[in-house]
Amino acid sequence: EEHNDAWRYKQKTKQEERDKLVTKLGEDIKEKERKQEEFENLKIELALAEEEVKRREMEERIFQKKLQERADLKKYYEQVMDERKDRAKRRQEEEDEYRRQILEEMEANDKVHQMNSQKARLKREEHKREVNKLIEERRMNQEFIKQQELREREEEREYREFRKKIIEEEGRRLLAMHAAE
């Protein structure tokens, strides 16, 4: 029986060692699974963070592009306004010079300086009316040209708006496509 007790004790000790080993293996497996799950979660967080960075970079590029377009439009508007002022000034100078030349020619042709003052005054008024009529015709021609230019600019503006709309839609489509990835 002593032999039996020793054998049982030995069996019991072996069983306890096996149980400890199984418990230790189970704990090791659980720890390994926990670490693997933690690693997977970190990978997911990293991927999400990278996507967020890409999205923000895309938004920043779009924002910078809009700022540049706005600056370009402002610069274009200022150039157009400067050109318009220059044209108006040149037109006025040309008109003044045209008026002066026509009046000089009319006075020379009609020899106004040789007329008495009443007749000269009447002739000068007639000349002014004729010059004003010529200038008005000239202005009407210039207004016609100006209206044509306005129509052309309006068509150009509509084209730019259409182009801008297409670019914005493409930007939204690209953002949506990147967000889906």
Short mmCIF file of N, CA and C in Angstrom, two decimals:
data_model
loop_
_atom_site.label_atom_id
_atom_site.label_comp_id
_atom_site.label_asym_id
_atom_site.label_seq_id
_atom_site.Cartn_x
_atom_site.Cartn_y
_atom_site.Cartn_z
N GLU A 1 0.81 -1.17 0.00
CA GLU A 1 0.00 0.00 0.00
C GLU A 1 0.87 1.26 0.00
N GLU A 2 2.00 1.18 0.61
CA GLU A 2 2.90 2.31 0.61
C GLU A 2 3.34 2.60 -0.82
N HIS A 3 3.56 1.53 -1.49
CA HIS A 3 3.94 1.65 -2.89
C HIS A 3 2.79 2.31 -3.67
N ASN A 4 1.59 1.93 -3.38
CA ASN A 4 0.39 2.48 -4.00
C ASN A 4 0.25 3.97 -3.69
N ASP A 5 0.49 4.32 -2.44
CA ASP A 5 0.39 5.73 -2.04
C ASP A 5 1.46 6.56 -2.75
N ALA A 6 2.63 6.00 -2.83
CA ALA A 6 3.71 6.71 -3.49
C ALA A 6 3.36 6.89 -4.97
N TRP A 7 2.81 5.80 -5.52
CA TRP A 7 2.42 5.88 -6.93
C TRP A 7 1.32 6.91 -7.14
N ARG A 8 0.28 6.93 -6.25
CA ARG A 8 -0.80 7.90 -6.36
C ARG A 8 -0.28 9.32 -6.18
N TYR A 9 0.62 9.46 -5.20
CA TYR A 9 1.20 10.79 -4.97
C TYR A 9 1.96 11.25 -6.21
N LYS A 10 2.69 10.34 -6.80
CA LYS A 10 3.45 10.65 -8.01
C LYS A 10 2.50 11.00 -9.15
N GLN A 11 1.41 10.23 -9.27
CA GLN A 11 0.40 10.50 -10.31
C GLN A 11 -0.26 11.85 -10.06
N LYS A 12 -0.58 12.11 -8.82
CA LYS A 12 -1.23 13.37 -8.45
C LYS A 12 -0.30 14.54 -8.77
N THR A 13 0.96 14.41 -8.45
CA THR A 13 1.96 15.45 -8.71
C THR A 13 2.09 15.66 -10.22
N LYS A 14 2.12 14.56 -10.98
CA LYS A 14 2.20 14.67 -12.44
C LYS A 14 0.96 15.39 -12.98
N GLN A 15 -0.21 15.02 -12.43
CA GLN A 15 -1.47 15.64 -12.87
C GLN A 15 -1.46 17.14 -12.56
N GLU A 16 -0.98 17.48 -11.37
CA GLU A 16 -0.91 18.89 -10.98
C GLU A 16 0.04 19.65 -11.90
N GLU A 17 1.15 19.03 -12.23
CA GLU A 17 2.10 19.67 -13.14
C GLU A 17 1.48 19.84 -14.53
N ARG A 18 0.75 18.80 -14.99
CA ARG A 18 0.06 18.90 -16.29
C ARG A 18 -1.00 20.00 -16.24
N ASP A 19 -1.75 20.04 -15.11
CA ASP A 19 -2.78 21.08 -14.98
C ASP A 19 -2.15 22.47 -14.99
N LYS A 20 -1.04 22.59 -14.28
CA LYS A 20 -0.34 23.88 -14.27
C LYS A 20 0.14 24.23 -15.67
N LEU A 21 0.67 23.23 -16.36
CA LEU A 21 1.16 23.45 -17.71
C LEU A 21 0.02 23.85 -18.65
N VAL A 22 -1.11 23.16 -18.55
CA VAL A 22 -2.28 23.47 -19.38
C VAL A 22 -2.78 24.88 -19.04
N THR A 23 -2.83 25.19 -17.74
CA THR A 23 -3.27 26.53 -17.32
C THR A 23 -2.31 27.58 -17.87
N LYS A 24 -1.02 27.29 -17.74
CA LYS A 24 -0.01 28.24 -18.24
C LYS A 24 -0.14 28.40 -19.75
N LEU A 25 -0.32 27.28 -20.48
CA LEU A 25 -0.50 27.36 -21.94
C LEU A 25 -1.76 28.16 -22.29
N GLY A 26 -2.83 27.91 -21.55
CA GLY A 26 -4.08 28.65 -21.78
C GLY A 26 -3.88 30.15 -21.57
N GLU A 27 -3.17 30.51 -20.50
CA GLU A 27 -2.90 31.92 -20.22
C GLU A 27 -2.00 32.52 -21.32
N ASP A 28 -0.99 31.72 -21.74
CA ASP A 28 -0.11 32.20 -22.81
C ASP A 28 -0.90 32.43 -24.10
N ILE A 29 -1.80 31.50 -24.42
CA ILE A 29 -2.62 31.64 -25.65
C ILE A 29 -3.51 32.88 -25.54
N LYS A 30 -4.15 33.04 -24.35
CA LYS A 30 -5.01 34.22 -24.16
C LYS A 30 -4.21 35.51 -24.28
N GLU A 31 -3.01 35.53 -23.71
CA GLU A 31 -2.15 36.72 -23.78
C GLU A 31 -1.74 36.99 -25.23
N LYS A 32 -1.41 35.92 -25.95
CA LYS A 32 -1.03 36.07 -27.35
C LYS A 32 -2.22 36.60 -28.16
N GLU A 33 -3.44 36.07 -27.91
CA GLU A 33 -4.64 36.54 -28.61
C GLU A 33 -4.93 38.00 -28.26
N ARG A 34 -4.75 38.37 -26.98
CA ARG A 34 -4.98 39.75 -26.55
C ARG A 34 -4.01 40.70 -27.27
N LYS A 35 -2.74 40.28 -27.33
CA LYS A 35 -1.73 41.10 -28.02
C LYS A 35 -2.04 41.20 -29.51
N GLN A 36 -2.47 40.10 -30.11
CA GLN A 36 -2.82 40.10 -31.54
C GLN A 36 -4.00 41.04 -31.78
N GLU A 37 -5.01 40.97 -30.91
CA GLU A 37 -6.18 41.85 -31.05
C GLU A 37 -5.77 43.31 -30.88
N GLU A 38 -4.91 43.57 -29.92
CA GLU A 38 -4.40 44.93 -29.69
C GLU A 38 -3.63 45.42 -30.92
N PHE A 39 -2.83 44.54 -31.50
CA PHE A 39 -2.07 44.86 -32.70
C PHE A 39 -3.02 45.19 -33.86
N GLU A 40 -4.06 44.36 -34.03
CA GLU A 40 -5.04 44.61 -35.10
C GLU A 40 -5.74 45.94 -34.89
N ASN A 41 -6.11 46.24 -33.65
CA ASN A 41 -6.76 47.52 -33.35
C ASN A 41 -5.83 48.69 -33.67
N LEU A 42 -4.56 48.54 -33.35
CA LEU A 42 -3.59 49.59 -33.66
C LEU A 42 -3.45 49.78 -35.16
N LYS A 43 -3.45 48.66 -35.91
CA LYS A 43 -3.37 48.76 -37.37
C LYS A 43 -4.58 49.51 -37.93
N ILE A 44 -5.76 49.20 -37.38
CA ILE A 44 -6.98 49.87 -37.83
C ILE A 44 -6.91 51.36 -37.51
N GLU A 45 -6.48 51.69 -36.29
CA GLU A 45 -6.36 53.10 -35.89
C GLU A 45 -5.37 53.83 -36.79
N LEU A 46 -4.26 53.18 -37.09
CA LEU A 46 -3.25 53.78 -37.97
C LEU A 46 -3.83 54.03 -39.37
N ALA A 47 -4.54 53.04 -39.90
CA ALA A 47 -5.13 53.19 -41.23
C ALA A 47 -6.14 54.34 -41.24
N LEU A 48 -6.96 54.43 -40.18
CA LEU A 48 -7.93 55.52 -40.10
C LEU A 48 -7.23 56.87 -40.00
N ALA A 49 -6.16 56.92 -39.21
CA ALA A 49 -5.41 58.17 -39.07
C ALA A 49 -4.79 58.57 -40.41
N GLU A 50 -4.25 57.60 -41.14
CA GLU A 50 -3.66 57.90 -42.46
C GLU A 50 -4.72 58.41 -43.42
N GLU A 51 -5.91 57.81 -43.40
CA GLU A 51 -7.01 58.26 -44.26
C GLU A 51 -7.40 59.69 -43.89
N GLU A 52 -7.45 59.98 -42.60
CA GLU A 52 -7.80 61.33 -42.15
C GLU A 52 -6.76 62.34 -42.63
N VAL A 53 -5.50 61.98 -42.56
CA VAL A 53 -4.43 62.87 -43.04
C VAL A 53 -4.60 63.10 -44.54
N LYS A 54 -4.86 62.04 -45.30
CA LYS A 54 -5.05 62.19 -46.75
C LYS A 54 -6.24 63.10 -47.06
N ARG A 55 -7.33 62.89 -46.30
CA ARG A 55 -8.54 63.70 -46.51
C ARG A 55 -8.24 65.17 -46.22
N ARG A 56 -7.54 65.42 -45.13
CA ARG A 56 -7.20 66.81 -44.78
C ARG A 56 -6.27 67.42 -45.80
N GLU A 57 -5.32 66.65 -46.29
CA GLU A 57 -4.40 67.16 -47.32
C GLU A 57 -5.19 67.51 -48.59
N MET A 58 -6.13 66.65 -48.96
CA MET A 58 -6.96 66.91 -50.15
C MET A 58 -7.78 68.19 -49.93
N GLU A 59 -8.39 68.32 -48.76
CA GLU A 59 -9.16 69.52 -48.46
C GLU A 59 -8.27 70.76 -48.51
N GLU A 60 -7.07 70.65 -47.99
CA GLU A 60 -6.13 71.78 -47.99
C GLU A 60 -5.76 72.15 -49.43
N ARG A 61 -5.51 71.15 -50.28
CA ARG A 61 -5.18 71.44 -51.68
C ARG A 61 -6.35 72.14 -52.37
N ILE A 62 -7.57 71.65 -52.11
CA ILE A 62 -8.75 72.27 -52.72
C ILE A 62 -8.91 73.70 -52.22
N PHE A 63 -8.72 73.88 -50.91
CA PHE A 63 -8.83 75.21 -50.32
C PHE A 63 -7.80 76.16 -50.92
N GLN A 64 -6.54 75.70 -51.03
CA GLN A 64 -5.48 76.53 -51.60
C GLN A 64 -5.78 76.87 -53.07
N LYS A 65 -6.32 75.89 -53.79
CA LYS A 65 -6.66 76.12 -55.19
C LYS A 65 -7.76 77.19 -55.30
N LYS A 66 -8.76 77.11 -54.40
CA LYS A 66 -9.83 78.11 -54.41
C LYS A 66 -9.28 79.49 -54.07
N LEU A 67 -8.38 79.54 -53.09
CA LEU A 67 -7.76 80.82 -52.74
C LEU A 67 -7.01 81.40 -53.93
N GLN A 68 -6.27 80.54 -54.63
CA GLN A 68 -5.51 80.99 -55.80
C GLN A 68 -6.45 81.47 -56.90
N GLU A 69 -7.53 80.73 -57.12
CA GLU A 69 -8.50 81.14 -58.14
C GLU A 69 -9.12 82.49 -57.78
N ARG A 70 -9.44 82.65 -56.49
CA ARG A 70 -10.03 83.91 -56.04
C ARG A 70 -9.03 85.06 -56.24
N ALA A 71 -7.76 84.82 -55.89
CA ALA A 71 -6.73 85.85 -56.08
C ALA A 71 -6.57 86.17 -57.57
N ASP A 72 -6.59 85.13 -58.40
CA ASP A 72 -6.46 85.34 -59.85
C ASP A 72 -7.64 86.15 -60.38
N LEU A 73 -8.85 85.82 -59.91
CA LEU A 73 -10.03 86.56 -60.35
C LEU A 73 -9.96 88.02 -59.91
N LYS A 74 -9.51 88.24 -58.68
CA LYS A 74 -9.39 89.61 -58.18
C LYS A 74 -8.37 90.38 -59.03
N LYS A 75 -7.25 89.75 -59.31
CA LYS A 75 -6.22 90.39 -60.13
C LYS A 75 -6.77 90.70 -61.53
N TYR A 76 -7.50 89.73 -62.10
CA TYR A 76 -8.10 89.93 -63.42
C TYR A 76 -9.09 91.10 -63.39
N TYR A 77 -9.93 91.16 -62.34
CA TYR A 77 -10.92 92.22 -62.20
C TYR A 77 -10.22 93.57 -62.12
N GLU A 78 -9.14 93.65 -61.32
CA GLU A 78 -8.40 94.90 -61.18
C GLU A 78 -7.78 95.31 -62.52
N GLN A 79 -7.26 94.35 -63.27
CA GLN A 79 -6.70 94.66 -64.58
C GLN A 79 -7.78 95.19 -65.52
N VAL A 80 -8.95 94.53 -65.49
CA VAL A 80 -10.05 94.96 -66.35
C VAL A 80 -10.47 96.39 -65.99
N MET A 81 -10.56 96.66 -64.68
CA MET A 81 -10.97 98.00 -64.25
C MET A 81 -9.93 99.05 -64.66
N ASP A 82 -8.65 98.72 -64.50
CA ASP A 82 -7.59 99.65 -64.91
C ASP A 82 -7.65 99.91 -66.41
N GLU A 83 -7.83 98.84 -67.18
CA GLU A 83 -7.93 98.99 -68.63
C GLU A 83 -9.14 99.84 -69.00
N ARG A 84 -10.24 99.63 -68.29
CA ARG A 84 -11.46 100.39 -68.57
C ARG A 84 -11.23 101.88 -68.29
N LYS A 85 -10.56 102.18 -67.18
CA LYS A 85 -10.26 103.59 -66.86
C LYS A 85 -9.34 104.19 -67.91
N ASP A 86 -8.32 103.43 -68.30
CA ASP A 86 -7.40 103.91 -69.32
C ASP A 86 -8.12 104.18 -70.64
N ARG A 87 -9.01 103.26 -71.02
CA ARG A 87 -9.76 103.44 -72.27
C ARG A 87 -10.66 104.68 -72.18
N ALA A 88 -11.32 104.86 -71.03
CA ALA A 88 -12.21 106.02 -70.88
C ALA A 88 -11.40 107.32 -70.97
N LYS A 89 -10.23 107.33 -70.34
CA LYS A 89 -9.37 108.52 -70.38
C LYS A 89 -8.91 108.80 -71.82
N ARG A 90 -8.44 107.73 -72.50
CA ARG A 90 -7.99 107.90 -73.88
C ARG A 90 -9.15 108.37 -74.77
N ARG A 91 -10.33 107.80 -74.55
CA ARG A 91 -11.50 108.19 -75.34
C ARG A 91 -11.82 109.67 -75.15
N GLN A 92 -11.76 110.12 -73.90
CA GLN A 92 -12.05 111.53 -73.62
C GLN A 92 -11.00 112.44 -74.26
N GLU A 93 -9.73 112.02 -74.15
CA GLU A 93 -8.66 112.82 -74.77
C GLU A 93 -8.84 112.87 -76.29
N GLU A 94 -9.16 111.71 -76.88
CA GLU A 94 -9.38 111.66 -78.33
C GLU A 94 -10.57 112.54 -78.73
N GLU A 95 -11.62 112.48 -77.93
CA GLU A 95 -12.81 113.26 -78.22
C GLU A 95 -12.52 114.76 -78.14
N ASP A 96 -11.77 115.14 -77.10
CA ASP A 96 -11.41 116.56 -76.96
C ASP A 96 -10.56 117.02 -78.15
N GLU A 97 -9.59 116.19 -78.54
CA GLU A 97 -8.73 116.53 -79.67
C GLU A 97 -9.54 116.57 -80.96
N TYR A 98 -10.44 115.61 -81.13
CA TYR A 98 -11.31 115.56 -82.31
C TYR A 98 -12.17 116.82 -82.38
N ARG A 99 -12.75 117.21 -81.25
CA ARG A 99 -13.60 118.42 -81.18
C ARG A 99 -12.78 119.66 -81.57
N ARG A 100 -11.57 119.77 -81.01
CA ARG A 100 -10.71 120.92 -81.28
C ARG A 100 -10.36 121.00 -82.77
N GLN A 101 -9.99 119.85 -83.35
CA GLN A 101 -9.60 119.83 -84.77
C GLN A 101 -10.77 120.19 -85.67
N ILE A 102 -11.93 119.64 -85.41
CA ILE A 102 -13.12 119.92 -86.25
C ILE A 102 -13.49 121.39 -86.16
N LEU A 103 -13.48 121.92 -84.93
CA LEU A 103 -13.83 123.34 -84.78
C LEU A 103 -12.82 124.23 -85.52
N GLU A 104 -11.54 123.88 -85.41
CA GLU A 104 -10.51 124.66 -86.13
C GLU A 104 -10.75 124.62 -87.63
N GLU A 105 -11.03 123.41 -88.13
CA GLU A 105 -11.26 123.27 -89.58
C GLU A 105 -12.49 124.07 -90.01
N MET A 106 -13.56 123.99 -89.24
CA MET A 106 -14.79 124.70 -89.60
C MET A 106 -14.58 126.22 -89.58
N GLU A 107 -13.89 126.67 -88.56
CA GLU A 107 -13.64 128.11 -88.48
C GLU A 107 -12.77 128.56 -89.65
N ALA A 108 -11.75 127.76 -89.96
CA ALA A 108 -10.87 128.12 -91.08
C ALA A 108 -11.65 128.10 -92.38
N ASN A 109 -12.48 127.07 -92.58
CA ASN A 109 -13.26 126.97 -93.82
C ASN A 109 -14.25 128.11 -93.96
N ASP A 110 -14.88 128.49 -92.86
CA ASP A 110 -15.92 129.53 -92.93
C ASP A 110 -15.34 130.93 -92.68
N LYS A 111 -14.05 131.00 -92.46
CA LYS A 111 -13.37 132.28 -92.22
C LYS A 111 -14.10 133.09 -91.16
N VAL A 112 -14.39 132.40 -90.03
CA VAL A 112 -15.16 133.01 -88.94
C VAL A 112 -14.46 134.27 -88.41
N HIS A 113 -13.14 134.26 -88.40
CA HIS A 113 -12.41 135.41 -87.86
C HIS A 113 -12.64 136.69 -88.70
N GLN A 114 -13.11 136.54 -89.95
CA GLN A 114 -13.36 137.70 -90.80
C GLN A 114 -14.79 138.21 -90.67
N MET A 115 -15.66 137.45 -89.98
CA MET A 115 -17.06 137.83 -89.86
C MET A 115 -17.24 138.82 -88.71
N ASN A 116 -18.39 139.53 -88.76
CA ASN A 116 -18.68 140.40 -87.62
C ASN A 116 -19.03 139.51 -86.42
N SER A 117 -19.06 140.08 -85.24
CA SER A 117 -19.19 139.30 -84.02
C SER A 117 -20.50 138.52 -83.95
N GLN A 118 -21.62 139.11 -84.39
CA GLN A 118 -22.91 138.42 -84.35
C GLN A 118 -22.88 137.20 -85.26
N LYS A 119 -22.42 137.40 -86.47
CA LYS A 119 -22.36 136.32 -87.44
C LYS A 119 -21.35 135.24 -86.97
N ALA A 120 -20.23 135.67 -86.44
CA ALA A 120 -19.20 134.74 -85.95
C ALA A 120 -19.75 133.89 -84.80
N ARG A 121 -20.50 134.57 -83.88
CA ARG A 121 -21.08 133.84 -82.75
C ARG A 121 -22.07 132.78 -83.26
N LEU A 122 -22.92 133.14 -84.20
CA LEU A 122 -23.90 132.21 -84.76
C LEU A 122 -23.19 131.04 -85.46
N LYS A 123 -22.14 131.37 -86.20
CA LYS A 123 -21.40 130.34 -86.93
C LYS A 123 -20.72 129.39 -85.94
N ARG A 124 -20.15 129.96 -84.87
CA ARG A 124 -19.50 129.11 -83.87
C ARG A 124 -20.51 128.17 -83.20
N GLU A 125 -21.69 128.66 -82.92
CA GLU A 125 -22.74 127.83 -82.32
C GLU A 125 -23.15 126.70 -83.28
N GLU A 126 -23.25 127.08 -84.56
CA GLU A 126 -23.57 126.07 -85.57
C GLU A 126 -22.47 124.99 -85.61
N HIS A 127 -21.24 125.44 -85.55
CA HIS A 127 -20.11 124.51 -85.55
C HIS A 127 -20.18 123.59 -84.33
N LYS A 128 -20.49 124.18 -83.18
CA LYS A 128 -20.58 123.37 -81.95
C LYS A 128 -21.67 122.31 -82.09
N ARG A 129 -22.81 122.70 -82.66
CA ARG A 129 -23.90 121.73 -82.85
C ARG A 129 -23.46 120.60 -83.78
N GLU A 130 -22.78 120.96 -84.85
CA GLU A 130 -22.31 119.95 -85.79
C GLU A 130 -21.28 119.02 -85.14
N VAL A 131 -20.37 119.63 -84.38
CA VAL A 131 -19.36 118.83 -83.69
C VAL A 131 -20.04 117.92 -82.67
N ASN A 132 -20.98 118.46 -81.93
CA ASN A 132 -21.70 117.63 -80.94
C ASN A 132 -22.43 116.47 -81.62
N LYS A 133 -23.00 116.76 -82.78
CA LYS A 133 -23.68 115.70 -83.53
C LYS A 133 -22.67 114.63 -83.96
N LEU A 134 -21.51 115.06 -84.48
CA LEU A 134 -20.48 114.10 -84.88
C LEU A 134 -19.98 113.29 -83.67
N ILE A 135 -19.79 113.98 -82.57
CA ILE A 135 -19.31 113.29 -81.37
C ILE A 135 -20.37 112.31 -80.87
N GLU A 136 -21.64 112.70 -80.95
CA GLU A 136 -22.71 111.79 -80.52
C GLU A 136 -22.75 110.54 -81.39
N GLU A 137 -22.58 110.72 -82.71
CA GLU A 137 -22.52 109.56 -83.61
C GLU A 137 -21.33 108.67 -83.24
N ARG A 138 -20.22 109.32 -82.96
CA ARG A 138 -19.02 108.57 -82.58
C ARG A 138 -19.27 107.80 -81.27
N ARG A 139 -19.90 108.46 -80.30
CA ARG A 139 -20.23 107.80 -79.03
C ARG A 139 -21.16 106.61 -79.23
N MET A 140 -22.13 106.78 -80.12
CA MET A 140 -23.06 105.67 -80.38
C MET A 140 -22.30 104.48 -80.95
N ASN A 141 -21.38 104.75 -81.86
CA ASN A 141 -20.55 103.66 -82.41
C ASN A 141 -19.72 103.00 -81.31
N GLN A 142 -19.14 103.83 -80.46
CA GLN A 142 -18.34 103.28 -79.35
C GLN A 142 -19.22 102.50 -78.37
N GLU A 143 -20.44 102.98 -78.14
CA GLU A 143 -21.36 102.26 -77.24
C GLU A 143 -21.74 100.91 -77.83
N PHE A 144 -21.94 100.88 -79.15
CA PHE A 144 -22.23 99.61 -79.82
C PHE A 144 -21.08 98.63 -79.61
N ILE A 145 -19.86 99.12 -79.81
CA ILE A 145 -18.66 98.27 -79.62
C ILE A 145 -18.57 97.82 -78.16
N LYS A 146 -18.86 98.74 -77.25
CA LYS A 146 -18.82 98.43 -75.82
C LYS A 146 -19.84 97.33 -75.48
N GLN A 147 -21.03 97.43 -76.05
CA GLN A 147 -22.05 96.40 -75.80
C GLN A 147 -21.60 95.04 -76.32
N GLN A 148 -20.95 95.06 -77.47
CA GLN A 148 -20.41 93.79 -77.99
C GLN A 148 -19.38 93.22 -77.03
N GLU A 149 -18.50 94.08 -76.53
CA GLU A 149 -17.48 93.63 -75.57
C GLU A 149 -18.14 93.08 -74.30
N LEU A 150 -19.18 93.76 -73.83
CA LEU A 150 -19.89 93.28 -72.63
C LEU A 150 -20.49 91.90 -72.86
N ARG A 151 -21.09 91.71 -74.04
CA ARG A 151 -21.66 90.40 -74.36
C ARG A 151 -20.57 89.34 -74.36
N GLU A 152 -19.42 89.69 -74.96
CA GLU A 152 -18.30 88.74 -75.00
C GLU A 152 -17.80 88.42 -73.60
N ARG A 153 -17.69 89.44 -72.75
CA ARG A 153 -17.24 89.22 -71.37
C ARG A 153 -18.25 88.37 -70.60
N GLU A 154 -19.53 88.61 -70.83
CA GLU A 154 -20.57 87.83 -70.16
C GLU A 154 -20.48 86.36 -70.58
N GLU A 155 -20.26 86.14 -71.87
CA GLU A 155 -20.09 84.77 -72.35
C GLU A 155 -18.86 84.13 -71.71
N GLU A 156 -17.79 84.90 -71.60
CA GLU A 156 -16.56 84.39 -70.98
C GLU A 156 -16.80 84.08 -69.49
N ARG A 157 -17.54 84.96 -68.80
CA ARG A 157 -17.86 84.74 -67.38
C ARG A 157 -18.69 83.47 -67.22
N GLU A 158 -19.67 83.29 -68.08
CA GLU A 158 -20.50 82.09 -68.01
C GLU A 158 -19.65 80.84 -68.25
N TYR A 159 -18.73 80.95 -69.20
CA TYR A 159 -17.83 79.81 -69.46
C TYR A 159 -16.99 79.51 -68.23
N ARG A 160 -16.43 80.55 -67.57
CA ARG A 160 -15.61 80.35 -66.37
C ARG A 160 -16.44 79.71 -65.26
N GLU A 161 -17.68 80.17 -65.09
CA GLU A 161 -18.55 79.60 -64.05
C GLU A 161 -18.84 78.13 -64.35
N PHE A 162 -19.11 77.85 -65.61
CA PHE A 162 -19.37 76.46 -66.01
C PHE A 162 -18.15 75.60 -65.74
N ARG A 163 -16.96 76.10 -66.09
CA ARG A 163 -15.71 75.37 -65.87
C ARG A 163 -15.47 75.16 -64.37
N LYS A 164 -15.70 76.22 -63.59
CA LYS A 164 -15.51 76.14 -62.13
C LYS A 164 -16.45 75.09 -61.53
N LYS A 165 -17.69 75.06 -62.01
CA LYS A 165 -18.67 74.09 -61.51
C LYS A 165 -18.20 72.67 -61.81
N ILE A 166 -17.70 72.45 -63.00
CA ILE A 166 -17.21 71.12 -63.38
C ILE A 166 -16.03 70.73 -62.50
N ILE A 167 -15.11 71.67 -62.26
CA ILE A 167 -13.93 71.39 -61.42
C ILE A 167 -14.37 71.05 -60.00
N GLU A 168 -15.33 71.81 -59.47
CA GLU A 168 -15.81 71.53 -58.11
C GLU A 168 -16.49 70.17 -58.03
N GLU A 169 -17.28 69.85 -59.03
CA GLU A 169 -17.94 68.54 -59.04
C GLU A 169 -16.90 67.42 -59.10
N GLU A 170 -15.86 67.61 -59.90
CA GLU A 170 -14.80 66.61 -60.01
C GLU A 170 -14.08 66.48 -58.67
N GLY A 171 -13.84 67.61 -58.00
CA GLY A 171 -13.20 67.59 -56.68
C GLY A 171 -14.04 66.82 -55.67
N ARG A 172 -15.36 67.08 -55.67
CA ARG A 172 -16.25 66.35 -54.75
C ARG A 172 -16.25 64.86 -55.09
N ARG A 173 -16.23 64.54 -56.39
CA ARG A 173 -16.24 63.15 -56.80
C ARG A 173 -14.95 62.45 -56.32
N LEU A 174 -13.81 63.14 -56.48
CA LEU A 174 -12.54 62.57 -56.04
C LEU A 174 -12.52 62.39 -54.53
N LEU A 175 -13.05 63.38 -53.80
CA LEU A 175 -13.11 63.25 -52.32
C LEU A 175 -13.98 62.07 -51.93
N ALA A 176 -15.12 61.94 -52.59
CA ALA A 176 -16.02 60.82 -52.29
C ALA A 176 -15.35 59.49 -52.60
N MET A 177 -14.62 59.46 -53.72
CA MET A 177 -13.94 58.24 -54.12
C MET A 177 -12.86 57.89 -53.09
N HIS A 178 -12.08 58.89 -52.64
CA HIS A 178 -11.03 58.63 -51.65
C HIS A 178 -11.65 58.27 -50.30
N ALA A 179 -12.77 58.86 -49.98
CA ALA A 179 -13.41 58.54 -48.71
C ALA A 179 -13.93 57.10 -48.72
N ALA A 180 -14.37 56.65 -49.89
CA ALA A 180 -14.88 55.28 -50.01
C ALA A 180 -13.77 54.25 -49.87
N GLU A 181 -12.56 54.65 -50.25
CA GLU A 181 -11.43 53.72 -50.14
C GLU A 181 -11.09 53.57 -48.71
#
